[in-house]
Coordinates of C-alpha atoms and ligand atoms in Angstrom, one line a residue:
M17 CA -9.8 -24.1 39.7
T18 CA -6.7 -21.9 39.7
K19 CA -6.9 -18.1 39.4
K20 CA -5.6 -18.2 35.9
N21 CA -8.2 -20.9 34.8
T22 CA -11.0 -18.9 36.3
A23 CA -9.9 -15.8 34.4
T24 CA -9.7 -17.8 31.2
S25 CA -13.1 -19.2 31.7
N26 CA -14.6 -15.8 32.5
Q27 CA -13.1 -14.5 29.3
Q28 CA -14.5 -17.5 27.4
Q29 CA -17.9 -16.8 28.9
L30 CA -17.6 -13.1 27.8
M31 CA -16.9 -14.2 24.2
D32 CA -19.8 -16.7 24.4
K33 CA -22.2 -13.9 25.6
I34 CA -21.1 -11.6 22.9
V35 CA -21.5 -14.2 20.2
S36 CA -24.9 -15.1 21.5
L37 CA -26.1 -11.5 21.7
C38 CA -24.9 -10.9 18.2
K39 CA -27.0 -13.8 16.9
R40 CA -30.1 -13.1 19.1
R41 CA -30.2 -9.4 18.3
G42 CA -29.4 -9.5 14.6
F43 CA -25.7 -8.4 14.6
I44 CA -23.9 -11.4 13.2
F45 CA -25.1 -14.8 11.9
Q46 CA -23.1 -17.7 10.8
S47 CA -23.0 -17.9 7.0
S48 CA -25.2 -20.6 5.3
E49 CA -26.5 -21.5 8.7
I50 CA -29.4 -23.6 7.5
Y51 CA -26.9 -25.8 5.7
G52 CA -24.9 -26.3 8.8
G53 CA -22.8 -23.2 8.3
I54 CA -19.5 -22.8 6.5
N55 CA -16.3 -22.4 8.5
A56 CA -14.9 -19.0 9.2
C57 CA -17.6 -17.0 7.2
W58 CA -20.1 -14.8 8.9
D59 CA -23.0 -12.7 7.8
Y60 CA -23.8 -9.3 9.2
G61 CA -27.5 -8.9 10.1
P62 CA -29.6 -5.8 10.2
L63 CA -27.9 -4.3 13.3
G64 CA -24.4 -5.6 12.3
V65 CA -24.5 -4.0 9.0
E66 CA -25.4 -0.6 10.6
L67 CA -22.6 -0.9 13.1
K68 CA -20.1 -1.9 10.4
N69 CA -21.1 0.9 8.1
N70 CA -20.7 3.3 11.0
I71 CA -17.2 2.1 11.6
K72 CA -16.3 2.5 8.0
Q73 CA -17.9 5.9 8.0
A74 CA -15.8 6.9 11.1
W75 CA -12.7 5.7 9.3
W76 CA -13.5 7.4 6.0
R77 CA -14.3 10.7 7.7
A78 CA -11.1 10.7 9.7
M79 CA -8.9 9.6 6.7
V80 CA -10.6 11.3 3.7
Y81 CA -13.1 14.0 4.6
E82 CA -11.3 15.7 7.5
R83 CA -7.9 15.8 5.7
D84 CA -6.7 17.6 2.6
D85 CA -4.1 15.0 1.6
I86 CA -6.0 11.8 1.0
E87 CA -8.1 10.6 -1.9
G88 CA -10.6 7.6 -1.9
L89 CA -10.6 4.6 -4.2
D90 CA -12.6 1.5 -4.8
A91 CA -10.6 -0.9 -6.9
A92 CA -11.8 -4.3 -8.3
I93 CA -11.3 -7.5 -6.3
L94 CA -10.1 -9.4 -9.3
M95 CA -6.8 -8.1 -10.7
H96 CA -4.3 -9.1 -13.3
P97 CA -2.4 -12.2 -12.0
K98 CA 0.9 -10.5 -12.6
V99 CA 0.0 -8.1 -9.8
W100 CA 0.4 -10.9 -7.3
E101 CA 3.7 -12.0 -8.8
A102 CA 5.0 -8.4 -8.5
S103 CA 3.7 -8.0 -4.9
G104 CA 5.5 -11.2 -3.8
H105 CA 2.2 -12.9 -2.8
V106 CA 2.6 -15.9 -5.3
E107 CA 6.0 -16.6 -3.8
N108 CA 5.8 -15.4 -0.2
F109 CA 2.2 -15.3 0.9
T110 CA 2.4 -18.7 2.6
D111 CA 2.1 -20.1 6.1
P112 CA 4.0 -23.1 7.2
L113 CA 1.4 -25.9 7.6
V114 CA 1.7 -29.1 9.7
D115 CA -0.8 -31.9 9.9
C116 CA -1.2 -34.4 12.7
K117 CA -1.1 -37.9 11.2
S118 CA -3.4 -39.2 14.0
C119 CA -6.1 -36.7 14.8
K120 CA -5.8 -35.0 11.4
L121 CA -5.9 -31.5 12.9
R122 CA -4.0 -28.9 11.0
F123 CA -1.7 -26.2 12.5
R124 CA 0.3 -23.3 11.6
A125 CA 3.9 -24.3 12.5
D126 CA 4.6 -20.7 13.8
Q127 CA 1.6 -20.9 16.2
I128 CA 2.4 -24.1 18.1
P129 CA 4.8 -24.4 21.0
E130 CA 8.4 -24.9 19.8
E131 CA 8.9 -28.1 21.8
N132 CA 5.9 -29.7 19.9
L133 CA 7.6 -28.8 16.7
K134 CA 11.0 -30.3 17.9
L135 CA 9.4 -33.5 19.1
K136 CA 7.1 -33.5 16.1
K137 CA 4.2 -34.3 18.5
C138 CA 0.7 -32.9 18.0
P139 CA -0.2 -30.3 20.7
E140 CA -3.8 -31.7 20.9
C141 CA -3.3 -35.5 20.9
G142 CA 0.5 -36.2 21.0
G143 CA 0.3 -37.8 17.6
E144 CA 3.0 -37.5 15.0
L145 CA 3.2 -34.2 13.0
T146 CA 4.2 -33.9 9.3
E147 CA 7.1 -31.8 8.2
P148 CA 6.1 -28.1 7.8
R149 CA 5.2 -27.3 4.2
K150 CA 4.4 -24.0 2.5
F151 CA 0.7 -23.3 2.0
N152 CA -0.3 -20.3 -0.1
L153 CA -3.2 -18.4 1.4
M154 CA -4.6 -16.9 -1.8
F155 CA -7.9 -18.2 -3.1
K156 CA -7.7 -19.1 -6.8
T157 CA -10.3 -19.1 -9.4
F158 CA -10.5 -19.0 -13.2
M159 CA -11.4 -16.1 -15.5
G160 CA -13.6 -17.1 -18.4
P161 CA -14.8 -20.5 -19.3
V162 CA -11.5 -22.3 -19.6
E163 CA -10.2 -23.8 -16.4
D164 CA -6.5 -24.0 -16.9
E165 CA -3.3 -22.5 -15.5
A166 CA -3.3 -19.6 -18.1
H167 CA -6.7 -18.4 -16.8
V168 CA -6.0 -18.4 -13.1
V169 CA -6.9 -15.3 -11.2
Y170 CA -6.9 -14.7 -7.4
L171 CA -9.3 -13.2 -5.0
R172 CA -7.3 -10.3 -3.6
P173 CA -5.7 -11.1 -0.2
E174 CA -5.4 -7.4 0.6
T175 CA -6.8 -4.2 -0.9
A176 CA -3.4 -2.5 -1.0
Q177 CA -2.3 -3.6 -4.4
G178 CA -5.3 -2.0 -6.0
I179 CA -4.0 1.3 -4.6
Y180 CA -0.4 0.8 -5.8
V181 CA -1.4 0.0 -9.4
N182 CA -3.6 3.1 -9.5
F183 CA -0.9 5.5 -8.0
E184 CA -0.3 7.2 -11.3
N185 CA -4.0 7.4 -12.3
V186 CA -4.9 9.1 -9.0
Y187 CA -2.1 11.6 -8.8
V188 CA -2.5 12.6 -12.4
S189 CA -6.3 12.8 -12.4
M190 CA -6.5 14.6 -9.1
R191 CA -3.4 16.8 -9.7
R192 CA -1.8 15.6 -6.5
K193 CA 1.7 16.2 -5.2
I194 CA 3.6 14.1 -2.8
P195 CA 3.1 13.6 0.1
F196 CA -0.5 12.3 -0.4
G197 CA -2.4 9.2 0.4
I198 CA -5.0 6.9 -1.1
A199 CA -7.7 5.3 1.1
Q200 CA -9.8 2.2 0.3
I201 CA -12.3 0.0 2.1
G202 CA -13.0 -3.4 0.6
K203 CA -13.2 -7.2 0.9
A204 CA -10.1 -9.3 1.1
F205 CA -9.8 -13.1 1.1
R206 CA -7.3 -15.4 2.7
N207 CA -7.5 -19.2 2.9
E208 CA -6.5 -19.1 6.6
I209 CA -5.3 -22.4 8.0
T210 CA -6.4 -21.7 11.5
P211 CA -9.4 -19.2 11.4
G212 CA -11.4 -18.7 14.5
N213 CA -12.3 -16.5 17.5
F214 CA -15.6 -15.6 15.9
I215 CA -15.0 -12.7 13.4
F216 CA -11.4 -12.2 14.4
R217 CA -9.8 -14.4 11.8
T218 CA -12.0 -15.3 8.9
R219 CA -11.5 -16.3 5.3
E220 CA -13.4 -13.4 3.8
F221 CA -13.1 -10.0 5.6
E222 CA -13.0 -6.3 5.0
Q223 CA -10.0 -4.0 5.2
M224 CA -9.7 -0.3 5.7
E225 CA -6.3 0.6 4.1
M226 CA -4.6 3.8 3.5
Q227 CA -1.3 4.0 1.5
Y228 CA 0.7 7.3 2.0
F229 CA 3.2 8.2 -0.7
V230 CA 6.3 10.1 0.5
R231 CA 9.6 11.4 -0.6
P232 CA 12.4 9.0 0.3
G233 CA 14.2 10.2 3.4
T234 CA 10.9 11.6 4.9
D235 CA 9.5 8.1 5.3
M236 CA 10.4 7.5 9.0
E237 CA 8.9 10.9 10.0
W238 CA 5.6 10.0 8.2
F239 CA 5.7 6.5 9.7
E240 CA 5.8 8.0 13.2
K241 CA 3.1 10.5 12.5
W242 CA 0.8 7.8 11.1
R243 CA 1.2 5.4 13.9
E244 CA 0.2 8.2 16.4
E245 CA -2.7 9.2 14.2
R246 CA -4.1 5.7 13.9
F247 CA -3.8 5.0 17.6
K248 CA -5.8 8.1 18.3
W249 CA -8.5 7.0 15.9
Y250 CA -9.2 4.0 18.1
L251 CA -9.5 6.2 21.2
R252 CA -11.8 8.5 19.2
I253 CA -14.2 5.6 18.4
G254 CA -14.4 5.0 22.2
I255 CA -11.9 2.1 22.7
K256 CA -10.6 2.3 26.3
P257 CA -6.9 3.4 26.4
E258 CA -5.9 0.5 28.7
K259 CA -7.2 -2.0 26.1
L260 CA -4.8 -0.7 23.4
R261 CA -1.1 -0.9 22.8
F262 CA 1.6 -0.9 20.2
H263 CA 3.6 -4.0 19.3
Q264 CA 6.8 -3.2 17.4
H265 CA 7.9 -5.8 14.9
G266 CA 11.4 -7.2 15.6
P267 CA 13.8 -7.9 12.8
D268 CA 12.6 -11.6 12.5
E269 CA 8.9 -10.5 12.3
L270 CA 9.2 -7.9 9.6
A271 CA 7.5 -8.7 6.3
H272 CA 9.7 -9.0 3.2
Y273 CA 8.6 -5.5 2.1
A274 CA 8.8 -3.6 5.3
S275 CA 11.7 -1.7 6.9
A276 CA 9.7 -0.8 10.1
A277 CA 6.4 -2.0 11.4
Y278 CA 4.1 -1.6 14.4
D279 CA 0.9 -3.3 15.1
I280 CA -1.9 -1.7 17.1
Q281 CA -3.2 -4.4 19.4
F282 CA -6.4 -4.7 21.4
E283 CA -6.9 -6.9 24.5
F284 CA -9.5 -9.3 23.3
P285 CA -10.9 -11.9 25.7
F286 CA -8.5 -14.4 24.0
G287 CA -5.5 -12.1 24.5
W288 CA -3.7 -9.1 22.9
Q289 CA -4.1 -9.3 19.2
E290 CA -3.5 -7.1 16.1
L291 CA -6.2 -4.7 14.9
E292 CA -4.1 -2.8 12.4
G293 CA -0.6 -2.8 11.0
I294 CA 1.4 0.3 10.2
H295 CA 4.3 -0.4 7.8
N296 CA 7.1 1.5 6.2
R297 CA 7.0 -0.4 2.9
T298 CA 9.9 1.6 1.4
D299 CA 9.9 1.8 -2.4
Y300 CA 9.3 -2.0 -2.6
D301 CA 5.8 -1.9 -4.1
L302 CA 6.2 0.7 -6.8
S303 CA 9.6 -0.7 -7.8
R304 CA 8.2 -4.1 -8.2
H305 CA 5.2 -3.0 -10.2
Q306 CA 7.5 -0.9 -12.3
Q307 CA 9.7 -4.0 -12.9
Y308 CA 6.8 -6.3 -13.7
S309 CA 4.6 -4.0 -15.7
G310 CA 7.5 -2.3 -17.6
K311 CA 5.8 1.1 -16.9
D312 CA 7.7 4.0 -15.4
L313 CA 6.2 4.6 -11.9
S314 CA 8.7 7.2 -10.8
Y315 CA 7.5 10.6 -9.8
F316 CA 9.0 14.0 -10.6
D317 CA 9.2 16.1 -7.5
D318 CA 9.4 19.7 -8.7
E319 CA 10.1 21.0 -5.2
I320 CA 13.6 19.4 -5.3
G321 CA 13.9 18.9 -9.1
Q322 CA 14.3 15.1 -8.8
K323 CA 12.7 12.0 -10.0
Y324 CA 12.3 9.1 -7.6
I325 CA 10.2 6.1 -6.7
P326 CA 8.0 7.1 -3.8
Y327 CA 8.2 5.4 -0.4
I328 CA 5.0 4.1 1.0
I329 CA 3.7 4.2 4.6
E330 CA 0.8 1.8 5.0
T331 CA -2.0 1.8 7.6
S332 CA -3.9 -1.4 7.2
A333 CA -6.8 -2.0 9.5
G334 CA -9.4 -4.9 9.7
C335 CA -12.9 -3.7 9.7
D336 CA -14.3 -6.9 11.2
R337 CA -11.7 -7.0 13.9
T338 CA -12.4 -3.4 14.8
L339 CA -16.0 -4.3 15.0
L340 CA -15.3 -7.2 17.4
A341 CA -13.0 -4.9 19.5
V342 CA -15.8 -2.3 19.6
L343 CA -18.3 -4.9 20.8
V344 CA -16.0 -6.3 23.5
N345 CA -15.1 -2.8 24.6
A346 CA -18.7 -1.8 24.8
Y347 CA -20.2 -4.9 26.5
D348 CA -21.2 -4.4 30.1
E349 CA -23.4 -6.1 32.7
E350 CA -24.5 -3.7 35.4
D351 CA -26.2 -4.6 38.6
T352 CA -29.0 -2.0 39.0
G353 CA -30.0 -3.4 42.4
K354 CA -33.1 -5.0 40.8
E355 CA -31.5 -6.9 38.0
I356 CA -28.4 -7.3 35.9
R357 CA -28.8 -5.1 32.9
T358 CA -26.8 -5.9 29.7
V359 CA -25.7 -2.7 28.0
L360 CA -23.6 -2.0 24.9
R361 CA -21.8 1.3 25.7
L362 CA -21.2 2.1 22.1
H363 CA -20.0 5.5 20.9
P364 CA -23.3 7.2 19.8
F365 CA -21.8 7.6 16.3
L366 CA -21.3 3.9 16.0
A367 CA -24.6 2.7 17.5
P368 CA -26.7 0.9 15.0
I369 CA -29.9 2.7 16.2
K370 CA -29.5 6.2 17.4
A371 CA -32.8 6.5 19.3
A372 CA -36.0 4.7 20.1
V373 CA -39.3 6.5 20.2
L374 CA -41.7 4.9 22.7
P375 CA -45.3 5.7 23.6
L376 CA -45.6 5.0 27.3
V377 CA -49.0 3.3 26.8
N378 CA -51.0 2.5 23.7
R379 CA -53.8 5.0 24.3
E380 CA -54.8 8.7 24.6
N381 CA -53.0 9.8 21.5
M382 CA -49.6 8.7 22.7
P383 CA -48.9 6.3 19.8
Q384 CA -49.8 9.1 17.3
I385 CA -47.5 11.6 18.8
A386 CA -44.7 9.1 19.1
W387 CA -45.2 8.1 15.5
E388 CA -45.0 11.7 14.4
I389 CA -41.7 12.2 16.3
Y390 CA -40.3 9.0 14.8
K391 CA -41.3 10.1 11.3
S392 CA -39.6 13.5 11.8
L393 CA -36.3 11.8 12.8
K394 CA -36.2 9.1 10.1
P395 CA -34.8 11.2 7.3
H396 CA -31.8 12.1 9.5
F397 CA -31.0 9.1 11.7
K398 CA -31.6 5.3 12.0
V399 CA -34.3 5.3 14.6
F400 CA -36.8 2.8 15.9
Y401 CA -40.5 2.9 17.0
D402 CA -41.5 0.4 19.7
D403 CA -44.9 0.1 21.4
S404 CA -44.8 -3.5 22.5
G405 CA -44.2 -4.6 26.1
S406 CA -43.6 -2.8 29.4
I407 CA -41.6 0.4 29.2
G408 CA -38.8 -1.2 31.3
R409 CA -38.5 -4.1 28.9
R410 CA -38.4 -1.8 26.0
Y411 CA -35.5 0.2 27.6
R412 CA -33.6 -3.0 28.3
R413 CA -34.0 -4.1 24.7
Q414 CA -32.5 -0.8 23.5
D415 CA -29.7 -1.0 26.1
E416 CA -28.6 -4.4 24.9
I417 CA -28.1 -3.1 21.4
G418 CA -26.5 0.1 22.4
T419 CA -29.2 2.6 21.5
P420 CA -27.9 5.8 23.2
F421 CA -31.3 7.5 23.7
C422 CA -35.0 6.7 24.2
F423 CA -37.7 9.3 23.8
T424 CA -40.8 8.5 25.6
V425 CA -44.2 10.1 25.1
D426 CA -46.3 10.0 28.3
S427 CA -49.3 11.7 29.8
Q428 CA -47.4 14.9 30.4
T429 CA -46.6 15.1 26.7
L430 CA -50.4 15.5 26.1
Q431 CA -50.4 18.5 28.4
D432 CA -47.2 20.4 27.6
G433 CA -45.7 18.7 24.6
T434 CA -42.5 17.5 26.4
V435 CA -41.1 14.0 26.2
T436 CA -38.6 12.2 28.4
V437 CA -35.1 11.6 27.1
R438 CA -33.5 8.5 28.7
D439 CA -29.8 8.2 28.6
R440 CA -28.5 4.6 28.0
D441 CA -25.4 4.9 30.1
T442 CA -26.7 6.8 33.2
M443 CA -30.4 5.7 32.9
K444 CA -31.2 9.3 33.9
Q445 CA -34.2 11.0 32.4
E446 CA -34.8 14.6 31.5
R447 CA -37.6 16.4 29.7
I448 CA -37.3 18.3 26.4
H449 CA -40.0 19.7 24.1
K450 CA -40.9 17.3 21.3
S451 CA -39.9 20.0 18.8
E452 CA -36.4 19.9 20.1
V453 CA -35.8 16.1 19.7
L454 CA -34.2 16.4 16.3
D455 CA -31.7 19.1 17.4
F456 CA -31.0 17.2 20.5
L457 CA -30.0 14.1 18.5
K458 CA -28.0 16.3 16.0
E459 CA -26.0 17.6 18.9
K460 CA -25.3 14.3 20.5
I461 CA -24.7 12.0 17.5
T462 CA -21.4 13.5 16.3
F463 CA -17.9 12.1 15.5
Ligands
ATP512 P1 -2.3 -11.9 11.2 O1 -0.9 -11.8 11.7 O2 -3.4 -11.7 12.3 O3 -2.7 -13.0 10.3 P2 -1.5 -10.0 9.3 O4 -0.3 -9.4 10.0 O5 -1.3 -11.0 8.2 O6 -2.6 -10.6 10.4 P3 -2.1 -7.8 7.6 O7 -1.7 -8.5 6.3 O8 -1.2 -6.8 8.1 O9 -2.4 -8.9 8.7 O10 -3.6 -7.2 7.4 C1 -4.0 -6.0 7.9 C2 -5.2 -6.2 8.8 O11 -6.2 -6.9 8.1 C3 -5.0 -6.9 10.1 O12 -4.4 -6.1 11.0 C4 -6.3 -7.4 10.4 O13 -7.1 -6.4 11.1 C5 -7.0 -7.6 9.1 N1 -6.9 -9.1 8.8 C6 -5.9 -9.8 8.2 N2 -6.2 -11.1 8.1 C7 -7.5 -11.2 8.6 C8 -8.4 -12.3 8.7 N3 -8.1 -13.5 8.3 N4 -9.6 -12.1 9.2 C9 -10.0 -10.8 9.6 N5 -9.2 -9.8 9.5 C10 -8.0 -9.9 9.0

């Protein structure tokens, strides 16, 4: 095996280990698994939903609560079909699709090597490829009982449009002045031609989007500010700096609505890939909605005494992709001398379970004391009580799901009321009084 092949197969193994851990420990299951699964759809299990909620919470805090210039929103998934004409999705939200006439595999023409396209030869089997044709990625359905063209509605392919059409509602009701932003987290749907890499590219996914409305002329300044801000957020949730980079869109990559764009990329086991896009969307969106709705969407800026259509800086992140990046970034196998321990080194704020409370043995009042501690923590944090198996095994089970702390009640607790605190990353133990456990966690679990 060449060096490159070995590296690739190590990376493949890493992905396999993460996928298997996710299933075994209740993070992520395949959707409709008992029916053989459905392609590119995944279900978040008990620990996955905690991790995902914590990521969303970390985003919402940074974008809405810690700032004074951003409001939240939760718009409907189904929108007036004209929205998608105005946005350009009906016309432009397409991928070029080619089929192999022999093996029937389907490819995105922009994702296969150029020479295959030129020769019209399938990259998998060498068979003949069809001409590329435009394939619209929006899922269609019907509103009401009549299934005809007049009743077609789309499952939104992005959350952004719900923000644009509510621009006026938000700034009027909240008495906002430009510059300000609107943030939204929600599901989006795309009938992707080539989904894959676990939860990286799926057909149903969640976005965390913020659209920032600015005065024309100040747009590039805000664009630069936002791309720095967003990069910092990934560092703040614990992603290693060497795993992150910007990718600037060249003129041929820019979307029809954008004048400037950067992706924030993460180094996944399958290569550098986009986590988030930051776009200068100019006045494209509001101008188009003004044109298609016939409603005046201009804004009167009393500071300069002028009316204009605001420019929009967009930060559009994928929640599922971020979650996968967080898992890849946290996954570690450590040789302790005795064994290989698997540990998820998650940021404590993101960890699905913040602490486990463990009686060392099931006798001499230890379970009762541990249960009391567990109950005192429960209203504040997601915690776990575990009295089954050897203490070493219980620690390993928590390491594997990223629980930052374990509190153990032992015989010394019976004498002086102290418990051990075991740190997930260092495996070091210290003693604190049982009455200090809650404050200890409050101090450690911050964002
Ligand atoms: P890609 O080039 O990977 O298809 P995109 O450039 O079309 O992505 P955007 O339209 O900018 O993506 O969407 C913003 C974010 O939404 C992406 O950065 C990504 O994190 C997330 N996202 C987009 N499509 C998917 C998908 N099919 N599955 C999971 N997340 C997605």
